[in-house]
Coordinates of C-alpha atoms and ligand atoms in Angstrom, one line a residue:
M1 CA 26.3 68.1 -36.4
E2 CA 22.9 67.3 -38.0
T3 CA 21.3 64.1 -37.1
F4 CA 20.2 61.5 -39.5
T5 CA 16.5 62.4 -38.8
D6 CA 17.2 66.1 -39.3
I7 CA 18.5 65.5 -42.8
L8 CA 15.5 63.4 -43.8
S9 CA 12.8 65.5 -42.2
A10 CA 14.1 68.6 -44.0
I11 CA 13.3 67.1 -47.4
T12 CA 9.8 68.1 -47.9
P13 CA 7.8 66.3 -50.6
V14 CA 6.7 68.8 -53.2
S15 CA 3.7 67.0 -54.7
G16 CA 2.9 65.4 -51.4
E17 CA 3.3 61.9 -52.7
T18 CA 6.0 59.8 -51.0
R19 CA 7.4 56.3 -51.3
T20 CA 8.8 54.2 -48.5
I21 CA 12.5 53.3 -48.9
F22 CA 13.5 50.0 -47.2
D23 CA 17.0 48.9 -45.9
P24 CA 18.2 46.2 -48.3
A25 CA 20.0 44.5 -45.4
T26 CA 17.1 44.3 -42.9
G27 CA 13.9 45.2 -44.7
E28 CA 13.4 48.0 -42.2
T29 CA 12.0 51.4 -43.2
V30 CA 14.8 53.9 -43.8
G31 CA 12.5 56.9 -44.7
E32 CA 10.0 58.4 -47.1
A33 CA 11.2 59.7 -50.4
P34 CA 9.2 62.3 -52.3
V35 CA 7.9 61.2 -55.7
H36 CA 8.5 64.1 -58.0
D37 CA 6.7 64.3 -61.3
I38 CA 7.3 66.2 -64.5
G39 CA 5.8 69.4 -63.0
D40 CA 8.4 69.2 -60.2
L41 CA 11.1 68.7 -62.8
E42 CA 9.9 71.8 -64.8
R43 CA 10.0 73.9 -61.6
A44 CA 13.6 72.7 -60.9
I45 CA 14.7 73.5 -64.4
A46 CA 13.1 77.0 -64.2
A47 CA 14.9 77.7 -60.9
A48 CA 18.2 76.5 -62.4
T49 CA 17.7 78.6 -65.5
A50 CA 17.1 81.7 -63.3
A51 CA 20.1 81.0 -61.0
Q52 CA 22.7 80.2 -63.6
P53 CA 23.7 83.6 -65.1
A54 CA 24.7 85.1 -61.8
W55 CA 26.7 82.0 -60.9
A56 CA 28.5 82.0 -64.3
A57 CA 29.3 85.7 -63.8
L58 CA 31.2 84.9 -60.5
G59 CA 34.1 83.4 -62.4
H60 CA 36.3 80.4 -61.7
D61 CA 37.9 81.6 -58.5
A62 CA 34.7 82.4 -56.7
R63 CA 33.0 79.2 -57.9
S64 CA 36.0 77.2 -56.8
A65 CA 35.8 78.9 -53.4
A66 CA 32.1 77.8 -53.1
L67 CA 33.0 74.2 -54.0
L68 CA 35.6 74.2 -51.2
K69 CA 33.0 75.4 -48.8
A70 CA 30.6 72.7 -50.0
A71 CA 33.4 70.1 -49.3
D72 CA 33.6 71.5 -45.8
A73 CA 29.8 71.1 -45.4
V74 CA 30.1 67.4 -46.5
E75 CA 32.8 66.9 -43.9
R76 CA 30.7 68.5 -41.2
S77 CA 27.8 66.0 -41.9
A78 CA 30.0 63.1 -43.0
E79 CA 29.0 60.6 -40.4
E80 CA 25.3 61.2 -40.7
L81 CA 25.5 61.0 -44.5
A82 CA 27.5 57.8 -44.3
R83 CA 24.9 56.2 -42.0
L84 CA 22.1 57.2 -44.3
L85 CA 24.0 55.9 -47.3
S86 CA 24.7 52.6 -45.5
R87 CA 21.1 52.1 -44.6
E88 CA 19.6 53.0 -48.0
Q89 CA 22.3 51.5 -50.3
G90 CA 23.3 48.6 -48.0
K91 CA 27.0 49.2 -48.1
P92 CA 28.8 48.9 -44.8
L93 CA 30.1 52.0 -43.0
N94 CA 33.5 50.4 -42.8
G95 CA 36.0 49.2 -45.5
P96 CA 35.9 50.9 -48.9
N97 CA 32.2 51.6 -48.5
A98 CA 30.0 54.3 -47.0
R99 CA 32.5 56.5 -45.1
F100 CA 34.9 56.1 -47.9
E101 CA 32.2 57.2 -50.4
V102 CA 31.4 60.4 -48.4
G103 CA 35.1 61.1 -48.0
A104 CA 35.4 60.8 -51.8
C105 CA 32.6 63.4 -52.3
A106 CA 34.7 66.0 -50.3
A107 CA 37.9 65.0 -52.1
W108 CA 36.4 65.3 -55.5
L109 CA 34.9 68.7 -54.7
R110 CA 38.3 69.9 -53.6
A111 CA 40.2 68.5 -56.5
T112 CA 37.6 69.9 -59.0
A113 CA 38.0 73.3 -57.3
A114 CA 41.8 73.1 -57.6
T115 CA 42.1 72.0 -61.3
P116 CA 43.4 74.9 -63.3
L117 CA 41.7 75.8 -66.6
D118 CA 43.1 78.8 -68.5
P119 CA 42.3 79.9 -72.1
E120 CA 44.8 78.2 -74.5
T121 CA 46.7 80.0 -77.2
V122 CA 46.5 77.5 -80.0
V123 CA 48.3 79.5 -82.7
D124 CA 50.5 82.6 -82.3
D125 CA 53.0 82.6 -85.2
G126 CA 53.0 86.3 -86.1
E127 CA 50.4 86.0 -88.8
S128 CA 47.6 84.1 -87.0
Y129 CA 46.4 84.3 -83.4
A130 CA 43.8 82.0 -82.0
E131 CA 42.6 81.3 -78.4
L132 CA 40.5 78.5 -77.1
H133 CA 38.1 79.3 -74.3
Y134 CA 35.5 77.2 -72.4
K135 CA 32.2 78.9 -71.6
P136 CA 29.3 77.6 -69.4
I137 CA 26.7 75.4 -71.2
G138 CA 23.8 76.6 -69.1
V139 CA 21.7 74.0 -67.3
V140 CA 23.1 70.5 -67.0
G141 CA 21.1 67.4 -66.2
A142 CA 22.7 64.7 -64.0
I143 CA 21.2 61.2 -64.1
G144 CA 22.8 58.6 -61.8
P145 CA 22.7 55.0 -60.6
W146 CA 22.2 53.4 -57.2
N147 CA 25.6 51.8 -56.6
W148 CA 27.6 54.8 -55.6
P149 CA 24.8 57.4 -55.4
M150 CA 26.6 60.2 -53.6
M151 CA 30.0 59.9 -55.1
I152 CA 28.7 59.6 -58.7
T153 CA 26.4 62.6 -58.1
V154 CA 29.5 64.7 -57.1
W155 CA 31.4 63.4 -60.1
Q156 CA 28.7 64.8 -62.3
I157 CA 27.8 68.1 -60.5
A158 CA 31.2 69.3 -59.3
P159 CA 32.7 70.0 -62.7
A160 CA 29.4 71.3 -64.0
L161 CA 29.2 73.8 -61.2
R162 CA 32.9 74.8 -61.4
M163 CA 32.3 75.6 -65.2
G164 CA 29.5 78.0 -64.4
N165 CA 26.5 75.8 -65.0
A166 CA 23.4 75.1 -62.9
V167 CA 22.5 71.5 -62.4
V168 CA 19.3 69.5 -62.0
V169 CA 20.0 66.0 -60.6
K170 CA 17.7 63.0 -61.2
A171 CA 18.5 60.5 -58.5
S172 CA 18.1 56.8 -58.9
E173 CA 14.7 55.6 -57.7
Y174 CA 16.5 53.0 -55.6
T175 CA 18.7 55.5 -53.6
P176 CA 16.9 58.9 -53.6
L177 CA 17.4 59.7 -49.9
S178 CA 21.2 59.6 -50.2
V179 CA 21.2 62.0 -53.1
L180 CA 18.6 64.3 -51.5
A181 CA 20.6 64.5 -48.3
L182 CA 23.9 65.1 -50.1
V183 CA 22.3 67.9 -52.2
K184 CA 20.8 69.4 -49.1
V185 CA 24.2 69.6 -47.4
L186 CA 25.9 71.0 -50.6
N187 CA 23.2 73.7 -50.8
E188 CA 24.2 75.0 -47.4
E189 CA 27.0 76.7 -49.4
L190 CA 25.4 77.3 -52.9
P191 CA 23.0 79.9 -54.2
E192 CA 19.3 79.0 -54.2
G193 CA 18.0 77.2 -57.2
L194 CA 21.4 76.5 -58.7
L195 CA 21.5 72.8 -57.7
T196 CA 18.3 70.9 -57.3
V197 CA 17.4 67.2 -57.1
V198 CA 14.3 65.5 -58.4
S199 CA 13.4 62.1 -57.0
G200 CA 11.3 60.5 -59.6
G201 CA 11.1 57.5 -61.9
R202 CA 12.4 56.8 -65.4
E203 CA 9.9 59.1 -67.0
V204 CA 11.4 62.0 -65.2
G205 CA 14.9 61.0 -66.4
A206 CA 13.5 60.6 -69.9
R207 CA 12.0 64.1 -69.9
L208 CA 15.2 65.6 -68.5
A209 CA 17.1 64.0 -71.4
E210 CA 14.9 65.6 -74.0
H211 CA 14.2 68.9 -72.4
P212 CA 15.0 71.9 -74.5
A213 CA 16.4 73.9 -71.6
I214 CA 19.0 71.3 -70.7
G215 CA 22.2 71.8 -72.6
K216 CA 24.0 68.7 -71.5
V217 CA 23.3 65.4 -69.8
M218 CA 25.8 63.7 -67.6
F219 CA 24.6 60.1 -67.4
T220 CA 26.0 57.1 -65.4
G221 CA 24.1 53.9 -65.6
S222 CA 23.4 50.9 -67.8
T223 CA 24.2 50.7 -71.5
A224 CA 20.5 50.2 -72.3
T225 CA 19.5 53.4 -70.7
G226 CA 22.5 55.2 -72.2
K227 CA 21.1 54.2 -75.7
A228 CA 17.7 55.6 -74.7
I229 CA 19.2 58.9 -73.7
I230 CA 21.2 59.2 -76.9
K231 CA 17.8 58.9 -78.7
S232 CA 15.9 61.3 -76.5
S233 CA 18.7 63.9 -76.6
A234 CA 18.9 63.9 -80.4
G235 CA 16.0 66.4 -80.9
T236 CA 18.0 69.2 -79.2
V237 CA 21.5 68.0 -80.1
K238 CA 22.4 67.8 -76.4
R239 CA 25.9 67.3 -75.3
L240 CA 26.3 63.9 -73.5
T241 CA 28.9 62.3 -71.3
L242 CA 27.9 58.6 -71.0
E243 CA 29.5 56.4 -68.3
L244 CA 27.8 53.1 -69.0
G245 CA 28.1 49.4 -68.0
G246 CA 31.2 47.4 -68.1
N247 CA 32.5 43.8 -67.8
D248 CA 36.1 44.5 -66.9
A249 CA 38.7 41.8 -67.5
G250 CA 41.8 41.2 -65.4
I251 CA 44.7 39.3 -66.9
V252 CA 47.2 37.6 -64.5
L253 CA 50.5 36.9 -66.3
P254 CA 52.5 33.8 -65.4
D255 CA 55.1 35.7 -63.5
A256 CA 52.7 37.2 -61.0
D257 CA 53.0 36.3 -57.3
P258 CA 49.5 34.8 -56.3
K259 CA 49.8 35.5 -52.6
A260 CA 51.1 39.0 -53.1
I261 CA 48.2 40.1 -55.4
A262 CA 45.3 38.2 -53.9
E263 CA 44.0 40.9 -51.6
D264 CA 44.2 43.6 -54.3
L265 CA 42.5 41.2 -56.8
F266 CA 39.8 40.6 -54.3
W267 CA 39.0 44.3 -53.7
G268 CA 39.2 45.0 -57.4
A269 CA 36.4 42.6 -57.9
F270 CA 34.4 42.9 -54.7
I271 CA 34.5 46.6 -53.8
N272 CA 31.0 47.7 -52.9
T273 CA 30.1 43.9 -52.9
G274 CA 30.8 43.8 -56.7
Q275 CA 28.2 46.6 -57.5
T276 CA 30.8 48.9 -59.1
C277 CA 31.0 49.9 -62.8
A278 CA 34.7 49.5 -63.1
A279 CA 35.1 46.4 -60.9
L280 CA 37.0 43.3 -62.0
K281 CA 34.3 41.1 -63.4
R282 CA 36.2 38.4 -65.4
L283 CA 39.6 37.1 -64.2
Y284 CA 41.9 35.4 -66.7
V285 CA 44.7 33.5 -65.0
H286 CA 47.7 31.7 -66.7
E287 CA 47.5 27.9 -66.4
D288 CA 50.9 27.8 -64.6
I289 CA 49.6 29.7 -61.6
Y290 CA 45.9 29.1 -61.9
D291 CA 45.5 26.8 -58.9
D292 CA 47.7 29.0 -56.7
V293 CA 45.7 32.2 -57.6
C294 CA 42.4 30.3 -56.9
E295 CA 43.7 29.2 -53.5
A296 CA 45.0 32.6 -52.5
L297 CA 41.8 34.4 -53.6
T298 CA 39.7 31.8 -51.7
A299 CA 41.6 32.4 -48.5
V300 CA 41.1 36.2 -48.8
A301 CA 37.4 35.8 -49.7
A302 CA 36.7 33.5 -46.7
A303 CA 38.1 36.1 -44.3
M304 CA 35.9 39.0 -45.4
P305 CA 32.8 39.6 -43.2
M306 CA 29.5 40.3 -44.9
G307 CA 26.5 41.6 -43.1
V308 CA 24.4 44.6 -42.0
G309 CA 26.2 47.8 -42.9
L310 CA 25.9 49.6 -39.5
D311 CA 27.9 46.8 -37.8
E312 CA 31.5 48.0 -37.9
A313 CA 32.8 44.5 -38.3
N314 CA 31.4 44.1 -41.9
V315 CA 33.1 45.1 -45.1
L316 CA 30.7 43.5 -47.5
G317 CA 26.9 44.1 -47.7
P318 CA 23.8 43.0 -49.4
L319 CA 22.8 43.5 -53.1
Q320 CA 21.0 46.8 -53.2
N321 CA 17.7 45.4 -54.7
K322 CA 15.9 42.3 -55.5
Q323 CA 16.4 42.7 -59.3
Q324 CA 20.2 42.7 -58.9
F325 CA 20.0 39.8 -56.4
D326 CA 18.1 37.8 -59.1
I327 CA 20.6 38.7 -61.8
V328 CA 23.5 37.4 -59.7
S329 CA 21.6 34.3 -58.7
R330 CA 20.7 33.5 -62.3
L331 CA 24.3 33.9 -63.5
V332 CA 25.8 31.8 -60.8
D333 CA 23.2 29.1 -61.4
A334 CA 24.1 29.2 -65.1
A335 CA 27.7 28.6 -64.2
K336 CA 26.9 25.7 -61.8
G337 CA 24.5 24.2 -64.4
A338 CA 27.4 24.2 -66.9
G339 CA 29.6 22.2 -64.5
A340 CA 31.9 25.1 -63.3
R341 CA 33.6 24.6 -59.9
V342 CA 32.4 26.8 -57.1
L343 CA 35.4 27.5 -54.8
V344 CA 33.4 29.5 -52.2
G345 CA 29.8 30.8 -51.9
G346 CA 27.2 30.2 -54.5
N347 CA 24.4 29.3 -52.1
P348 CA 22.4 32.2 -50.7
E349 CA 20.7 31.4 -47.4
A350 CA 16.9 31.1 -47.9
G351 CA 14.5 32.8 -45.5
Q352 CA 16.9 35.5 -44.2
P353 CA 16.0 39.2 -44.4
G354 CA 18.0 41.2 -46.9
Y355 CA 19.4 40.6 -50.4
F356 CA 22.6 38.9 -49.2
Y357 CA 24.4 36.9 -51.8
P358 CA 27.5 35.2 -50.4
T359 CA 31.0 36.0 -51.8
T360 CA 31.4 33.6 -54.7
L361 CA 34.4 32.5 -56.7
V362 CA 33.8 30.2 -59.7
A363 CA 36.7 28.3 -61.3
D364 CA 37.0 26.0 -64.4
I365 CA 34.4 28.1 -66.3
D366 CA 34.2 28.6 -70.1
N367 CA 34.6 32.0 -71.5
D368 CA 31.2 32.0 -73.2
N369 CA 29.3 31.1 -69.9
P370 CA 26.8 33.8 -69.1
L371 CA 28.6 34.6 -65.8
V372 CA 31.6 35.6 -67.9
A373 CA 29.8 37.2 -70.9
E374 CA 27.2 39.3 -69.0
E375 CA 27.8 41.9 -66.3
Q376 CA 27.0 40.3 -63.0
F377 CA 27.3 43.6 -60.9
G378 CA 27.5 41.6 -57.7
P379 CA 29.8 39.4 -55.5
A380 CA 30.5 36.5 -57.9
L381 CA 33.8 36.3 -59.8
P382 CA 34.5 33.9 -62.6
I383 CA 38.1 32.7 -63.0
I384 CA 39.0 31.6 -66.5
R385 CA 42.2 29.6 -67.3
Y386 CA 44.3 30.6 -70.3
S387 CA 47.5 29.2 -72.0
T388 CA 48.9 32.1 -74.0
V389 CA 48.8 35.8 -73.6
D390 CA 47.4 36.2 -77.1
E391 CA 44.5 34.0 -76.1
A392 CA 43.9 36.0 -72.9
V393 CA 43.9 39.4 -74.7
A394 CA 41.5 38.0 -77.4
M395 CA 39.1 36.9 -74.6
A396 CA 39.4 40.2 -72.8
N397 CA 38.6 42.1 -76.0
G398 CA 35.8 39.8 -77.0
L399 CA 32.9 41.8 -75.6
D400 CA 31.3 45.0 -76.9
V401 CA 32.0 46.9 -73.6
G402 CA 35.4 48.3 -72.5
L403 CA 35.3 50.4 -69.3
G404 CA 38.3 49.2 -67.3
A405 CA 40.8 46.3 -67.3
S406 CA 43.9 45.3 -65.5
V407 CA 47.1 43.4 -66.0
W408 CA 48.9 41.7 -63.0
S409 CA 52.6 40.9 -63.2
S410 CA 55.9 41.2 -61.4
D411 CA 57.3 43.0 -64.5
P412 CA 55.5 46.4 -65.0
T413 CA 57.2 46.9 -68.4
E414 CA 55.8 43.6 -69.7
A415 CA 52.4 44.4 -68.1
R416 CA 52.2 47.8 -69.9
K417 CA 52.8 46.1 -73.2
V418 CA 49.9 43.8 -72.6
A419 CA 47.8 46.7 -71.3
A420 CA 48.3 48.6 -74.6
R421 CA 46.6 45.7 -76.4
I422 CA 43.4 45.8 -74.3
E423 CA 40.3 47.7 -75.6
A424 CA 39.3 49.6 -72.5
G425 CA 39.2 53.2 -71.3
T426 CA 41.5 52.5 -68.4
V427 CA 44.0 49.6 -67.9
W428 CA 45.4 49.4 -64.4
I429 CA 48.6 47.6 -63.6
N430 CA 48.6 45.4 -60.4
K431 CA 45.4 47.1 -59.2
H432 CA 41.9 47.5 -60.5
G433 CA 39.3 50.3 -60.3
A434 CA 41.5 52.9 -58.6
V435 CA 40.0 56.2 -59.6
D436 CA 41.7 59.6 -59.0
P437 CA 40.1 63.0 -59.5
R438 CA 43.3 64.1 -61.4
I439 CA 43.2 61.3 -63.9
P440 CA 40.7 61.1 -66.8
F441 CA 38.2 58.3 -66.6
G442 CA 35.8 57.1 -69.4
G443 CA 34.7 54.1 -71.4
A444 CA 35.7 52.5 -74.7
K445 CA 33.2 50.7 -77.0
Q446 CA 29.7 50.5 -75.6
S447 CA 30.9 51.5 -72.1
G448 CA 30.2 55.1 -73.2
Y449 CA 32.0 58.2 -74.4
G450 CA 33.3 61.4 -72.9
L451 CA 35.8 61.8 -70.0
E452 CA 35.3 62.7 -66.4
F453 CA 37.9 64.1 -63.9
G454 CA 40.9 66.3 -64.4
V455 CA 41.1 69.1 -66.9
E456 CA 39.4 66.9 -69.6
G457 CA 36.5 66.5 -67.2
L458 CA 36.2 70.3 -66.8
K459 CA 36.3 70.9 -70.5
A460 CA 33.5 68.4 -71.0
L461 CA 31.2 70.7 -69.0
G462 CA 32.0 73.8 -71.1
V463 CA 31.2 75.0 -74.6
P464 CA 34.5 75.4 -76.5
Q465 CA 34.8 78.8 -78.2
V466 CA 37.6 79.9 -80.5
I467 CA 38.5 83.6 -80.6
N468 CA 40.4 83.9 -83.9
G469 CA 42.2 87.1 -84.6
Ligands
NAD501 P1 19.9 52.3 -65.0 O1 20.4 52.7 -66.4 O2 18.8 51.4 -64.8 O3 19.4 53.7 -64.3 C1 20.3 54.8 -64.1 C2 19.4 56.1 -64.1 O4 18.8 56.3 -65.3 C3 18.3 56.0 -63.0 O5 18.3 57.3 -62.3 C4 17.0 55.8 -63.9 O6 15.9 56.3 -63.3 C5 17.4 56.6 -65.1 N1 16.6 56.3 -66.3 C6 16.1 55.1 -66.6 N2 15.5 55.1 -67.8 C7 15.8 56.4 -68.3 C8 15.5 57.0 -69.6 N3 14.8 56.4 -70.6 N4 15.9 58.3 -69.8 C9 16.6 58.9 -68.8 N5 16.9 58.3 -67.6 C10 16.5 57.1 -67.4 O7 21.2 51.9 -64.2 P2 21.4 51.3 -62.7 O8 20.8 49.9 -62.7 O9 20.9 52.3 -61.7 O10 23.0 51.2 -62.6 C11 23.7 50.1 -62.8 C12 24.4 50.2 -64.2 O11 25.2 51.4 -64.2 C13 25.4 49.1 -64.4 O12 25.4 48.6 -65.7 C14 26.8 49.7 -64.2 O13 27.9 49.1 -64.8 C15 26.5 51.1 -64.6 N6 27.4 52.1 -64.0 C16 28.4 52.7 -64.8 C17 29.3 53.5 -64.2 C18 30.4 54.2 -65.0 O14 31.0 55.1 -64.5 N7 30.6 53.8 -66.2 C19 29.2 53.8 -62.8 C20 28.2 53.2 -62.1 C21 27.3 52.3 -62.7

């Protein structure tokens, strides 16, 4: 097995310039990340362009076989990757965190390799005959965030590679080492130049999004950056899949059992310490069971240890960066300032190393409070009281984003009826945020467009071609 140091030392800076990456839990140095510039990006795109035709010519079976070997490579280095991810991103090794994320990388590679995609006969009536095929796009750009840096990179690159494309990844400037290490491991099993990663700033991402040699951009990140990418991709009419920000609502119906759902509600909101696109970010609870749900959630929250990720006892970690810590602090302060009731947390300890914000539950809060209306992307959940289901649905649909949502009830049939009224790409019943490589995932409204995962996810990485006649 490679060691953590081996993985990092093998990443040679191209331009020579490097940037020190610090552990968000301790402030200690994790390693040096190369600072790639536009010239490095051009070299990566040229290498990808050269490698792509031979890869496309291999066909689906051979490419799927390579993805399965890449999954094996991830599993061989799993513990080292998880330790690096934990130190750079902050998420604990244990719980649904770093080891879980590395495991998901292997699982998504395998599932993407196993998804069948055959040409479809769309008309065959004796007079007309038409088939629908999906051909490689060419070179795909993948631009990702810092919250699940390895898993989201695999979500973007696995279907792109499977469909016969080469990929240039632009890692988040907050978590470059995790993505560099992951790509190095994947490249043990892939042809040279096919998959490269550039570790640069926003300007490198912006150039990738406008570059004439890039046929498609897979983007996961904020809605603001998604809008910038739409603009910069316009000149070349690039294909885009945009997985953007969310502010997911959960609606607890009056017949739900507070104690039975409390732990799943908790992880729906606090997975990755709340730094998850499709986490539960606003919880609407019927007035009949409001106090019981608050009590049950508080009991679960109080029992979940937060701390340095390499300590096996911890299941919650720090915020990944100061900017995010400041956003969460500002929003909780806004709630407190408006007279909302803090059930637990809400007071970060001053003078401690790391960007730790305590697990925070806020009750008796108005729907228009900034902690409800804005995406907190951290460990602070507002719990809003409602009287009628119509009112809850209206509040859930009241924002301009719609990534995920959830309905919690003892009656799944009733819950599905409410789910159908919610404007979101996915509505989960009695769970929140559970993604599956076989099930399409994407946003409604300003949470983005395009689907990832499953056969729809593969089709999104191909150019449809109709053979008519
Ligand atoms: P961000 O938009 O700030 O950055 C994402 C990436 O875009 C980074 O690599 C950055 O360098 C790059 N970038 C910045 N400006 C660019 C430009 N003009 N052109 C091209 N690339 C550019 O997002 P973030 O802060 O890293 O991530 C947090 C956000 O991402 C949250 O809003 C969260 O909800 C969202 N997110 C969404 C999903 C999803 O699947 N929908 C998943 C994870 C995170």
